[in-house]
Short mmCIF file of N, CA, C and O in Angstrom, two decimals:
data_model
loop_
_atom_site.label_atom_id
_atom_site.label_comp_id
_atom_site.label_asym_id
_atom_site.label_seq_id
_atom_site.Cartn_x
_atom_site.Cartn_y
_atom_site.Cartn_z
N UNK A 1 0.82 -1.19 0.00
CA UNK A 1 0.00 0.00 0.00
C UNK A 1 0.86 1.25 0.00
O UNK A 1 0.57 2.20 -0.73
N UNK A 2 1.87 1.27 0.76
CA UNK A 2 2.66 2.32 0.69
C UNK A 2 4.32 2.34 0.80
O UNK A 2 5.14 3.01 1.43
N UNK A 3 4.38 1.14 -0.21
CA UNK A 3 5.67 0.59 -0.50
C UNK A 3 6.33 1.52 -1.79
O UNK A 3 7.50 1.49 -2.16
N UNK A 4 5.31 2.28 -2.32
CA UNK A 4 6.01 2.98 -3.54
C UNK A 4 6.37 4.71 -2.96
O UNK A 4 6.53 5.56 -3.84
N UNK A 5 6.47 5.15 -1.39
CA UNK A 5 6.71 5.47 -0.77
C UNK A 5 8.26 6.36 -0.97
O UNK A 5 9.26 5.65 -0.95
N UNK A 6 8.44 7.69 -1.14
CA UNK A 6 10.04 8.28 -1.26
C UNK A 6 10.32 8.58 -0.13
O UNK A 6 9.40 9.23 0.38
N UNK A 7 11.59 8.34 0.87
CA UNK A 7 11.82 8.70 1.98
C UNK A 7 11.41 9.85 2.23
O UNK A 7 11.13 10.48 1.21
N UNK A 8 11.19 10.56 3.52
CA UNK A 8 10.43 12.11 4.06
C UNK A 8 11.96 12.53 4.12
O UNK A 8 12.99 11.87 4.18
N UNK A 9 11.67 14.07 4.09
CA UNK A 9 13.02 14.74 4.20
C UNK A 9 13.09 15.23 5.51
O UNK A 9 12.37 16.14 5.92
N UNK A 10 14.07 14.55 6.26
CA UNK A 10 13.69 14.75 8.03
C UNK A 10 13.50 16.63 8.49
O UNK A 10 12.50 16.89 9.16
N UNK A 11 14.26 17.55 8.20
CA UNK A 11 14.14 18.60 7.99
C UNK A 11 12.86 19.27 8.06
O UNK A 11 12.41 19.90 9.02
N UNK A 12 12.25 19.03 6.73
CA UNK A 12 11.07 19.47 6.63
C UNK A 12 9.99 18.80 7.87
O UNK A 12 9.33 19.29 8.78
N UNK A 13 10.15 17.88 7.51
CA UNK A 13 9.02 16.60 8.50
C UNK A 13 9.20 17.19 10.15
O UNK A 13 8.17 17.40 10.79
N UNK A 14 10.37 17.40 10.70
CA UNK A 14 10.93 18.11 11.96
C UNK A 14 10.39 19.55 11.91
O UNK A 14 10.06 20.11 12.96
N UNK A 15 10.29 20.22 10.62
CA UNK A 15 9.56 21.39 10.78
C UNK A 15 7.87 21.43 11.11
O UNK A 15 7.30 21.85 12.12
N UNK A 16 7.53 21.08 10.36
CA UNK A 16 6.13 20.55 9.95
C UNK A 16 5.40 19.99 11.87
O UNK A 16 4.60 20.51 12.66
N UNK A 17 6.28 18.66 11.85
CA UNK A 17 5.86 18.12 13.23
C UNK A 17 5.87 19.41 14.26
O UNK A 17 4.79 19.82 14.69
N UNK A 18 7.01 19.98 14.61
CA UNK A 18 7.26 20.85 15.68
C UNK A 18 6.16 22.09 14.88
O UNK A 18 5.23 22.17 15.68
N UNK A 19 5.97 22.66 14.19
CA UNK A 19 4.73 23.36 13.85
C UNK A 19 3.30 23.14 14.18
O UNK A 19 2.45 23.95 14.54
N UNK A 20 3.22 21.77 13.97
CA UNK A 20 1.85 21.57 14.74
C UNK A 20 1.78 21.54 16.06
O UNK A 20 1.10 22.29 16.76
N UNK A 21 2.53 20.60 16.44
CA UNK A 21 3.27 20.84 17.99
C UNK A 21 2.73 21.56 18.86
O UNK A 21 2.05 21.34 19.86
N UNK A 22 3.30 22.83 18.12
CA UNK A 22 3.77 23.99 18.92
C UNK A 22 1.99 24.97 18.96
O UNK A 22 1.60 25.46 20.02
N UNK A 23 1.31 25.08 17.91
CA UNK A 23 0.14 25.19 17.11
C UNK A 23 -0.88 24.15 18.34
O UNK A 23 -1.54 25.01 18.93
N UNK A 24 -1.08 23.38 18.67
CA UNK A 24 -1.54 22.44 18.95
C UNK A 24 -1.91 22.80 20.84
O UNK A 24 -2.98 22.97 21.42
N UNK A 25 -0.29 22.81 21.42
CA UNK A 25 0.35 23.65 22.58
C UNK A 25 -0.22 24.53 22.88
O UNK A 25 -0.79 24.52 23.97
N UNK A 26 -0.32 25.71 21.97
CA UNK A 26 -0.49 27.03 22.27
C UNK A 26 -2.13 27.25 21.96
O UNK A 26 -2.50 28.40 22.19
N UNK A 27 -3.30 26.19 21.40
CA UNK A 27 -4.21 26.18 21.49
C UNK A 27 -4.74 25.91 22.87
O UNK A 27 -5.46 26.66 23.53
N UNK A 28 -4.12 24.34 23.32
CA UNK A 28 -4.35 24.07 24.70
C UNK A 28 -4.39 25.07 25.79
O UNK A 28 -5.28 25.44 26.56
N UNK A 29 -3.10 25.41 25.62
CA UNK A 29 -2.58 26.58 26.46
C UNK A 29 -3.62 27.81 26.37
O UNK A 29 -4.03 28.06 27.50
N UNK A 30 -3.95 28.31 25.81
CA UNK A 30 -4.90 29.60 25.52
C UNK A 30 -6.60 29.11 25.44
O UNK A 30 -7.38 30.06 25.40
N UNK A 31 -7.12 27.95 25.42
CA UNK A 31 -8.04 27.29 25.70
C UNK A 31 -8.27 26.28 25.89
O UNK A 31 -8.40 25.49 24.95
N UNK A 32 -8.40 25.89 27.17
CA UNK A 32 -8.13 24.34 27.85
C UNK A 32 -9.46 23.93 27.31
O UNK A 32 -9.59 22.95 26.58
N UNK A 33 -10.85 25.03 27.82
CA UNK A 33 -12.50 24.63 27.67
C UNK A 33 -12.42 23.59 26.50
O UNK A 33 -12.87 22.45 26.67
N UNK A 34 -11.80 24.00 25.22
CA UNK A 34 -11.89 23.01 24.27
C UNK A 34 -11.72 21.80 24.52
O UNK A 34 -12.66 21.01 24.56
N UNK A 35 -10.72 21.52 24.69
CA UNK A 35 -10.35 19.76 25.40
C UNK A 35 -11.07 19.40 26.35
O UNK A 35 -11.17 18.18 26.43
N UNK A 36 -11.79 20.18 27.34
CA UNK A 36 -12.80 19.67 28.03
C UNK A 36 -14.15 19.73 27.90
O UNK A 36 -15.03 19.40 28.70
N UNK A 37 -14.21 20.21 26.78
CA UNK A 37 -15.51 20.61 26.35
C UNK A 37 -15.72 19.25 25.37
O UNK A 37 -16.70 18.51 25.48
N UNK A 38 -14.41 19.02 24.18
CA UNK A 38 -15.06 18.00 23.38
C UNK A 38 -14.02 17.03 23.39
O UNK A 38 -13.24 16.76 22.47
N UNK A 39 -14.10 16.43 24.79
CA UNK A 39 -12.68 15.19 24.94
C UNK A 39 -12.74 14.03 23.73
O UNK A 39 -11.73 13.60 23.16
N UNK A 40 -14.20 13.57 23.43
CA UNK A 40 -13.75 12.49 22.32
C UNK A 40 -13.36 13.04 21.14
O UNK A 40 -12.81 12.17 20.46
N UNK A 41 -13.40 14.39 20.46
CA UNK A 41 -13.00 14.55 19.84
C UNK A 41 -11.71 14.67 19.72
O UNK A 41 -11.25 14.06 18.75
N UNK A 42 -10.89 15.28 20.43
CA UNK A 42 -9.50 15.01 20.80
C UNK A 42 -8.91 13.70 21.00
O UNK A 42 -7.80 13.37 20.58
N UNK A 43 -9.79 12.88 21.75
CA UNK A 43 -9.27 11.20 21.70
C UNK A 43 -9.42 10.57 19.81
O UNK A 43 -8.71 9.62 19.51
N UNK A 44 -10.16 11.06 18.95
CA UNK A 44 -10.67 10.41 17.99
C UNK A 44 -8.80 10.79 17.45
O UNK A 44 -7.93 10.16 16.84
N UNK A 45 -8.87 11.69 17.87
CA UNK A 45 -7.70 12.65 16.42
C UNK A 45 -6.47 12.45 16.96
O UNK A 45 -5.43 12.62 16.31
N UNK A 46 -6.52 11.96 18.54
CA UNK A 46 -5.28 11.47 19.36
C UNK A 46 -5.45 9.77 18.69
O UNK A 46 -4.93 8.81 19.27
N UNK A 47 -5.95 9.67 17.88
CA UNK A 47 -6.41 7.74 17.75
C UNK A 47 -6.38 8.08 16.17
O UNK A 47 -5.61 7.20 15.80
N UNK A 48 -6.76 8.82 14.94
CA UNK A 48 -6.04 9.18 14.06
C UNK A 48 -4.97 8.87 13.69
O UNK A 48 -4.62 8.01 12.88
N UNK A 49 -4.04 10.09 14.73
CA UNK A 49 -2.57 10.30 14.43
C UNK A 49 -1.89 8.93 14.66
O UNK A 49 -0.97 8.61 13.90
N UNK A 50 -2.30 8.08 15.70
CA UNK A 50 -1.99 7.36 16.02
C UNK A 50 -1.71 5.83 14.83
O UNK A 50 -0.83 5.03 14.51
N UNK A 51 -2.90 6.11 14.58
CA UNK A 51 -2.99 5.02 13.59
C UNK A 51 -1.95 5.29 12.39
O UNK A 51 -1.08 4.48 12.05
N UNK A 52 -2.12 6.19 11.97
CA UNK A 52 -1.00 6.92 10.84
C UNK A 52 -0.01 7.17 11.03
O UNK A 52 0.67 7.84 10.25
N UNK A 53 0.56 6.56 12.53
CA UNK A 53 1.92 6.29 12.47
C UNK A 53 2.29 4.59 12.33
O UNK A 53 3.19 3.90 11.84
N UNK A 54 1.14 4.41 13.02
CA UNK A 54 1.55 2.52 12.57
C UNK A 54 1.52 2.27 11.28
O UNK A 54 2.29 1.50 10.70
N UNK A 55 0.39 3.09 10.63
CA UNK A 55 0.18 2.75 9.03
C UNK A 55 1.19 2.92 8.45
O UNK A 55 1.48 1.96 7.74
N UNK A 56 2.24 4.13 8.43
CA UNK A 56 3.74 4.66 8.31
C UNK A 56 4.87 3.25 8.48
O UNK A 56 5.54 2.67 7.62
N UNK A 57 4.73 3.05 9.78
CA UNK A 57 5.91 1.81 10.50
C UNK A 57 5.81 0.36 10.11
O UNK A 57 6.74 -0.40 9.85
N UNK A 58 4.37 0.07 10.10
CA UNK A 58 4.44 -1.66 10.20
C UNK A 58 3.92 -2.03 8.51
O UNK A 58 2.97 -1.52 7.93
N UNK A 59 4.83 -3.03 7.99
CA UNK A 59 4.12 -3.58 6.73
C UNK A 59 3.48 -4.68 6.82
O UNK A 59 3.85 -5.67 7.45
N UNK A 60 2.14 -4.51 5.95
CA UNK A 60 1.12 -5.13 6.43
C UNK A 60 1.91 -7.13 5.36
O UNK A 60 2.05 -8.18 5.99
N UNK A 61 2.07 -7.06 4.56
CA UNK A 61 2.53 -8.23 4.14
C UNK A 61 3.82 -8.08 2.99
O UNK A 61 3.86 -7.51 1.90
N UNK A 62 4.77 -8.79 3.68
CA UNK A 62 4.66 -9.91 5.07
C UNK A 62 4.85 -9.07 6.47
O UNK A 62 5.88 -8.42 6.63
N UNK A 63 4.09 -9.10 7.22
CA UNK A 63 3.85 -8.69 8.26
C UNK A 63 5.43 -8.34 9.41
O UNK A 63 6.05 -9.19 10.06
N UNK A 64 5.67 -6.97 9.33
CA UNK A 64 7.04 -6.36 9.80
C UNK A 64 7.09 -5.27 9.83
O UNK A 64 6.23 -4.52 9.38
N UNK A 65 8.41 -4.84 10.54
CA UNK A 65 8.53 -2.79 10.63
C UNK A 65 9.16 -2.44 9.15
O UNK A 65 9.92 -3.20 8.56
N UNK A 66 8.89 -1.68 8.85
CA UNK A 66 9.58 -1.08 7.71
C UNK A 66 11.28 -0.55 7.81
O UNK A 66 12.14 -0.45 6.94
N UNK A 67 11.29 -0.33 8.99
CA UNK A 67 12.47 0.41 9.38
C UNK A 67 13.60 -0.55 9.35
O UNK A 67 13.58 -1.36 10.27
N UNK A 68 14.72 -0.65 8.39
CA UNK A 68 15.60 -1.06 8.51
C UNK A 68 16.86 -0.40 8.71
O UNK A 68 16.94 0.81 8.50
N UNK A 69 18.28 -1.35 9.27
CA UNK A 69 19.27 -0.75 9.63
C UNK A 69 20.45 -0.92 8.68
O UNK A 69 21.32 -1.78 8.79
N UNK A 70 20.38 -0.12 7.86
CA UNK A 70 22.15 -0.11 7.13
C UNK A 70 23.51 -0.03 7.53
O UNK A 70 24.20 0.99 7.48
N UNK A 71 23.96 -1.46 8.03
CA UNK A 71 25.89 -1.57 9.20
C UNK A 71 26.44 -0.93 8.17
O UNK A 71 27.09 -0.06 8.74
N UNK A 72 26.64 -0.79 6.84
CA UNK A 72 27.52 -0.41 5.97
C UNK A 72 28.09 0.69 6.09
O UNK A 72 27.42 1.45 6.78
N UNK A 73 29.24 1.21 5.64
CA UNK A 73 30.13 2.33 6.34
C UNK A 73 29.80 3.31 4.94
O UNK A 73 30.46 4.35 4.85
N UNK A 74 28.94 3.05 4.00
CA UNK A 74 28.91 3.98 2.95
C UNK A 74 28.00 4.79 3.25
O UNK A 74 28.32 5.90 2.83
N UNK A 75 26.79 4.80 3.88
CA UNK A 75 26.20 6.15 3.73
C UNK A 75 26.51 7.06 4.77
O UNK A 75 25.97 8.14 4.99
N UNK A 76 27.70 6.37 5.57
CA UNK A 76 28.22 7.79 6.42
C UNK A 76 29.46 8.39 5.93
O UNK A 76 30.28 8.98 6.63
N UNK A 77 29.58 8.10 4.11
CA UNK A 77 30.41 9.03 3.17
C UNK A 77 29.83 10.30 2.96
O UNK A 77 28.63 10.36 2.69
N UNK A 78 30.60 11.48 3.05
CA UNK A 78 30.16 12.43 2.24
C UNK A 78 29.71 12.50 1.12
O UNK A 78 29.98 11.39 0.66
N UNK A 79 28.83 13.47 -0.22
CA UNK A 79 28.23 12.41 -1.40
C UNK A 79 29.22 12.99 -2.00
O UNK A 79 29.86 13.84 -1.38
N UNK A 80 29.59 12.63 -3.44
CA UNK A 80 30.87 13.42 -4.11
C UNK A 80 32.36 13.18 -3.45
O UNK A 80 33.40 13.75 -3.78
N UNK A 81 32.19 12.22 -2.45
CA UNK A 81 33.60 12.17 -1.97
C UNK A 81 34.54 11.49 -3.03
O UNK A 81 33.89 10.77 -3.80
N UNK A 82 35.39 11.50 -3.19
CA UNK A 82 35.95 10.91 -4.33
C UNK A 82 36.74 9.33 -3.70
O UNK A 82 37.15 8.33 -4.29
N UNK A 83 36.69 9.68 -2.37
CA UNK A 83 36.99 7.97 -1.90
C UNK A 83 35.63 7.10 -2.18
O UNK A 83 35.72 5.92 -1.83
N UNK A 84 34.80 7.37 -2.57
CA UNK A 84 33.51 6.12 -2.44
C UNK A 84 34.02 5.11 -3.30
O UNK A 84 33.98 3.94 -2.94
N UNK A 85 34.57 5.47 -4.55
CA UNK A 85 34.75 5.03 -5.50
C UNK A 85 35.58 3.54 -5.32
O UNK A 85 35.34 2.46 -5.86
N UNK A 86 36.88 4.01 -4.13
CA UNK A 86 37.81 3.39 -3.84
C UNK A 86 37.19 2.29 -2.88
O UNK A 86 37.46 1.09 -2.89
N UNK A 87 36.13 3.08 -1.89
CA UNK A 87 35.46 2.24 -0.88
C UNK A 87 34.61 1.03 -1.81
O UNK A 87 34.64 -0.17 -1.54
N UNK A 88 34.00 1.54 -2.74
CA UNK A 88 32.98 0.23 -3.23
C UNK A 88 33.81 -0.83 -3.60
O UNK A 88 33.53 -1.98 -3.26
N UNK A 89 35.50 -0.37 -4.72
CA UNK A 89 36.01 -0.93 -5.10
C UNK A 89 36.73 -2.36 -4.04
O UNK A 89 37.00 -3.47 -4.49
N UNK A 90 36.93 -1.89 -2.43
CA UNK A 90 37.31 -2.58 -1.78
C UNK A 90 36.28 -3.31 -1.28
O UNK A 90 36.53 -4.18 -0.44
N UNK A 91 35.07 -3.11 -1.68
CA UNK A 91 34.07 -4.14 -0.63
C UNK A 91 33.86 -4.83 -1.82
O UNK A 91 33.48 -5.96 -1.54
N UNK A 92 33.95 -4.60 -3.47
CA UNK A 92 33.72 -5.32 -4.03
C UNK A 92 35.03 -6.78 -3.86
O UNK A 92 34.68 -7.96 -3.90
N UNK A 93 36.19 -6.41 -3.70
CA UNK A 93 37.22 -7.42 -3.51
C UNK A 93 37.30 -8.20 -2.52
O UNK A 93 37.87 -9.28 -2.41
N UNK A 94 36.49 -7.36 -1.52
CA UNK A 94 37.00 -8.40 0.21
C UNK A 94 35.81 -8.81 0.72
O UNK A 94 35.66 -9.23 1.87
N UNK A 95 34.78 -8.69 -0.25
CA UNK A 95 33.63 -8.65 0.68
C UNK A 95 32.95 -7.74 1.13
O UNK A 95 33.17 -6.62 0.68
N UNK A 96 32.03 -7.88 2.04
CA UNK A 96 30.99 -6.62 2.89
C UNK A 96 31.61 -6.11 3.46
O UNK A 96 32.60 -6.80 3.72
N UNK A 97 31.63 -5.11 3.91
CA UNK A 97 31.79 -4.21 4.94
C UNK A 97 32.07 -4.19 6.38
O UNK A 97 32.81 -3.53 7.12
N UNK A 98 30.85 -5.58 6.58
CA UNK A 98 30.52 -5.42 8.55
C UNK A 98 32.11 -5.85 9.21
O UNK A 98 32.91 -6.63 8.70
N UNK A 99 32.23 -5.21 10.26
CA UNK A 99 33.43 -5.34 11.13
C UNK A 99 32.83 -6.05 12.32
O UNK A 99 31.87 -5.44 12.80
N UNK A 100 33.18 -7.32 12.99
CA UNK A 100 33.03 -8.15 13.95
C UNK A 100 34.05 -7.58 14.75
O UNK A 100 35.02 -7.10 14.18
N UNK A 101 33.97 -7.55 16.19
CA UNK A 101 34.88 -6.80 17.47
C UNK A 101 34.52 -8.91 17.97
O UNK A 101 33.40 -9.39 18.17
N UNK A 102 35.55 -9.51 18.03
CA UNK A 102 35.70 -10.69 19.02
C UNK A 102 36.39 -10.63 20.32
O UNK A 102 37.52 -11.11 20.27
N UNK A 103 36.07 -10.22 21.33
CA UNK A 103 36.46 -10.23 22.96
C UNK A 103 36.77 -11.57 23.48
O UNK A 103 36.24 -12.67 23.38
N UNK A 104 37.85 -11.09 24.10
CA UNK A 104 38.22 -12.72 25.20
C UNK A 104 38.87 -12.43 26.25
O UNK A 104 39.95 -11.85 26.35
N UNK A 105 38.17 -12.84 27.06
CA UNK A 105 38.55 -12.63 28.58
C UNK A 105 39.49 -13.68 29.26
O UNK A 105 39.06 -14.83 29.40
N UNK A 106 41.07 -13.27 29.79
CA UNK A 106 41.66 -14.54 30.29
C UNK A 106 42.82 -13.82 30.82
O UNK A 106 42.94 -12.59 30.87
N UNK A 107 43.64 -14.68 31.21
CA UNK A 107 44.96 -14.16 32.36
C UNK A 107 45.77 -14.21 31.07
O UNK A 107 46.52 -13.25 31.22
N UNK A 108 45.90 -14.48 30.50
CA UNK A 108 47.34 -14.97 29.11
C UNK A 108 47.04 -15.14 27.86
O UNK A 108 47.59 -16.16 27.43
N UNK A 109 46.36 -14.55 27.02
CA UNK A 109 46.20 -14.85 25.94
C UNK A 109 47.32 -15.46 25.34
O UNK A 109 47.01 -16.38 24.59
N UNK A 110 48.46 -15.25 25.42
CA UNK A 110 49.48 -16.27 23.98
C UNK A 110 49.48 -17.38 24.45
O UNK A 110 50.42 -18.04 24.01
N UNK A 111 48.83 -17.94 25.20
CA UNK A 111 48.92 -19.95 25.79
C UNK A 111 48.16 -20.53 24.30
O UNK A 111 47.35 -20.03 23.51
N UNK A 112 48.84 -21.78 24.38
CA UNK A 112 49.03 -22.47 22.95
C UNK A 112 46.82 -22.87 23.06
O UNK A 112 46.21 -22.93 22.00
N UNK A 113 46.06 -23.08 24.40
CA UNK A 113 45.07 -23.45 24.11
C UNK A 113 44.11 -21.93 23.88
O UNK A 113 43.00 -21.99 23.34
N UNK A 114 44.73 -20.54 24.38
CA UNK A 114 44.04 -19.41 23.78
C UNK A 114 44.01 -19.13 22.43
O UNK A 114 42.96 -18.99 21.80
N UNK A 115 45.46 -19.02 21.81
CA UNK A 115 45.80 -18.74 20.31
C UNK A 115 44.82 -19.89 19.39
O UNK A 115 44.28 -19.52 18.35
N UNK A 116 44.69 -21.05 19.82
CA UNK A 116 44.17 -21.97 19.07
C UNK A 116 42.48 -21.90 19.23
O UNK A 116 41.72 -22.66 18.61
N UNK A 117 42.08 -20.97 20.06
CA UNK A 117 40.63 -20.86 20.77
C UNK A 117 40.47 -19.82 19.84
O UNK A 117 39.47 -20.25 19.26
N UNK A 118 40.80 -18.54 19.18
CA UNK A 118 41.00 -17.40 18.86
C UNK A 118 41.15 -17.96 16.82
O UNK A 118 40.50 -17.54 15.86
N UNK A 119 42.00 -18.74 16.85
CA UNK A 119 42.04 -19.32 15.07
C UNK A 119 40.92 -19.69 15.23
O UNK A 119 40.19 -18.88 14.65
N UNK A 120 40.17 -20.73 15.86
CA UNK A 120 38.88 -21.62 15.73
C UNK A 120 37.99 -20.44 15.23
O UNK A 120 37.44 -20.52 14.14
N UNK A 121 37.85 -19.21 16.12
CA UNK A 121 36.43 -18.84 16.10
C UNK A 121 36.81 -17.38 14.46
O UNK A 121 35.99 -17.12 13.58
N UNK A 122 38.01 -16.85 14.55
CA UNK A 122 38.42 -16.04 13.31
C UNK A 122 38.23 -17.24 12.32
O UNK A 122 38.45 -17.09 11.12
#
């Protein structure tokens, strides 16, 4: 349904949000009577927004968040950098990108059964 979707430009969307916000705030603020005058209406539009953010987040099939996470070290290139070029070229030769950190906790790592514990799992 809303897979043909162009990313929001956070900027604007951060403007926009904090505009109503603030719009929204300063209604409350300067007339509470309203909200107590027509609470379901405020719950309907508090249940609205609501929905239209799940509708935003969750895909309906196959059933998941939309939001995924990119480990890759390229989109925290500048655009036009003239290393990307070099960067793709090296992930095309070695592989992906992701960097594994392997920890080991012990009194001695160079003992012949650590070093050989350490090949196993590299």
């Amino acid at each position: 349904m809303l897979e043909g979707l162009e990313p929001v430009d956070p900027v604007l969307f951060g403007s926009v949000a904090a505009a109503l916000f603030t719009a929204s705030l300063c209604l409350t603020a300067l007339r509470p009577s309203l909200v107590v005058r027509w609470p379901r209406a405020v719950l309907a539009l508090l249940l609205a927004v609501s929905c239209a953010a799940v509708l935003v987040l969750v895909r309906p099939q196959p059933l998941g968040l939309r939001l995924a996470i990119d480990p890759s070290t390229e989109p925290l290139l500048p655009v036009g950098d003239p290393s990307i070029d070099a960067y793709r070229a090296a992930v095309l030769d070695f592989g992906d990108d992701e960097v594994f950190v392997i920890a080991m906790e012990t009194d001695d790592v160079f003992t012949s059964e650590n070093l050989g514990a350490l090949r196993r799992v590299s």
